[in-house]
C-alpha atoms as one frame of an Amber mdcrd trajectory, in Angstrom:
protein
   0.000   0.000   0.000   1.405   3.536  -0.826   1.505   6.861   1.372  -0.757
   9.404   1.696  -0.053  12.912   2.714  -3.062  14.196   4.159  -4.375  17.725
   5.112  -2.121  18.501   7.762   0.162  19.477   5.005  -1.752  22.164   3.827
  -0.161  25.353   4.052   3.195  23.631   5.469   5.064  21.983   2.380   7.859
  21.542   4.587   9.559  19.004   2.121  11.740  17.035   4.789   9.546  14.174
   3.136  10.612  14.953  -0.211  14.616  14.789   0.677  14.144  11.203   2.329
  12.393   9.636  -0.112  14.524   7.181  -2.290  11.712   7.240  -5.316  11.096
  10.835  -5.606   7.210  10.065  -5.736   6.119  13.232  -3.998   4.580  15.716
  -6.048   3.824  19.570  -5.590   0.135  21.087  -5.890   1.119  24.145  -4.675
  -1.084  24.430  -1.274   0.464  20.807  -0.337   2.252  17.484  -1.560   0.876
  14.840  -2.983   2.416  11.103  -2.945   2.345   9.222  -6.148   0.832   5.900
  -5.262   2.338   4.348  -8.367   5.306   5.371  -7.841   5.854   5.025  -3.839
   7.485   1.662  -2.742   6.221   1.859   0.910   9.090   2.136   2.780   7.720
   4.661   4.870  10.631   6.800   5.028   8.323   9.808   4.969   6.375   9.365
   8.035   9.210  10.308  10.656  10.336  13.180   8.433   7.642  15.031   8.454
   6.776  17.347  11.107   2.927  17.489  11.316   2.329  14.313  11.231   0.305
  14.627   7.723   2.068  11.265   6.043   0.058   7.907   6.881   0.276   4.601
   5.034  -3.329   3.996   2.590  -4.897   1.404   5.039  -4.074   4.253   8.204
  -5.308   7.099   6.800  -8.116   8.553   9.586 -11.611   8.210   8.588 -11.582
  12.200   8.236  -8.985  12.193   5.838 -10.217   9.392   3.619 -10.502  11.570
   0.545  -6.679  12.688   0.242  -6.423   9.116  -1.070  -8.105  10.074  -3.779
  -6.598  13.433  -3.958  -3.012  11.740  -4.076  -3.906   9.760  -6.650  -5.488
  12.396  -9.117  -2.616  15.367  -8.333   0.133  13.417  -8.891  -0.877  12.226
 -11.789  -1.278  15.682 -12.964   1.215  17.594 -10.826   4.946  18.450 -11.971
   7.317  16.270  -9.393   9.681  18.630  -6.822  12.888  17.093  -7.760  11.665
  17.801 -11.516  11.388  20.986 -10.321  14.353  21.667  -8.508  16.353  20.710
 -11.259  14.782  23.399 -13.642
């Protein structure tokens, strides 16, 4: 099961997820990240990085943030990736 980086993110983007992960799966909608769930190998490297607590694995996501699965999903399929655009 992938990640999902759920609303606690909003307004935070602090990125300490995006420099631990060994994919680079994490994308950039501009109010938050979004985790690729294609593209995330669940090794959970993100969840201690990130420093409100807005990074569950699928199955753990809270009942109240149930839709950011979906949201993950449909950004990043859409969304440019951060190390993309880091590099530009």
């Amino acid at each position: 099961m992938p990640h999902v980086i759920c609303e606690p993110c909003i307004g935070v983007k602090d990125r300490s997820c995006q420099e631990v992960c060994p994919v680079e799966c994490i994308y950039d909608a501009g109010e938050q990240l979004y985790i690729h769930p294609d593209e995330c190998i669940d090794c959970g490297a993100c969840v201690p990085a990130c420093p409100v607590n807005a990074i569950y694995p699928e199955e753990d996501v809270p009942e109240k943030w149930k839709v950011y699965i979906e949201k993950n999903r449909e950004w990043a399929s859409s969304l440019p990736n951060v190390h993309v655009l880091e590099k530009t």
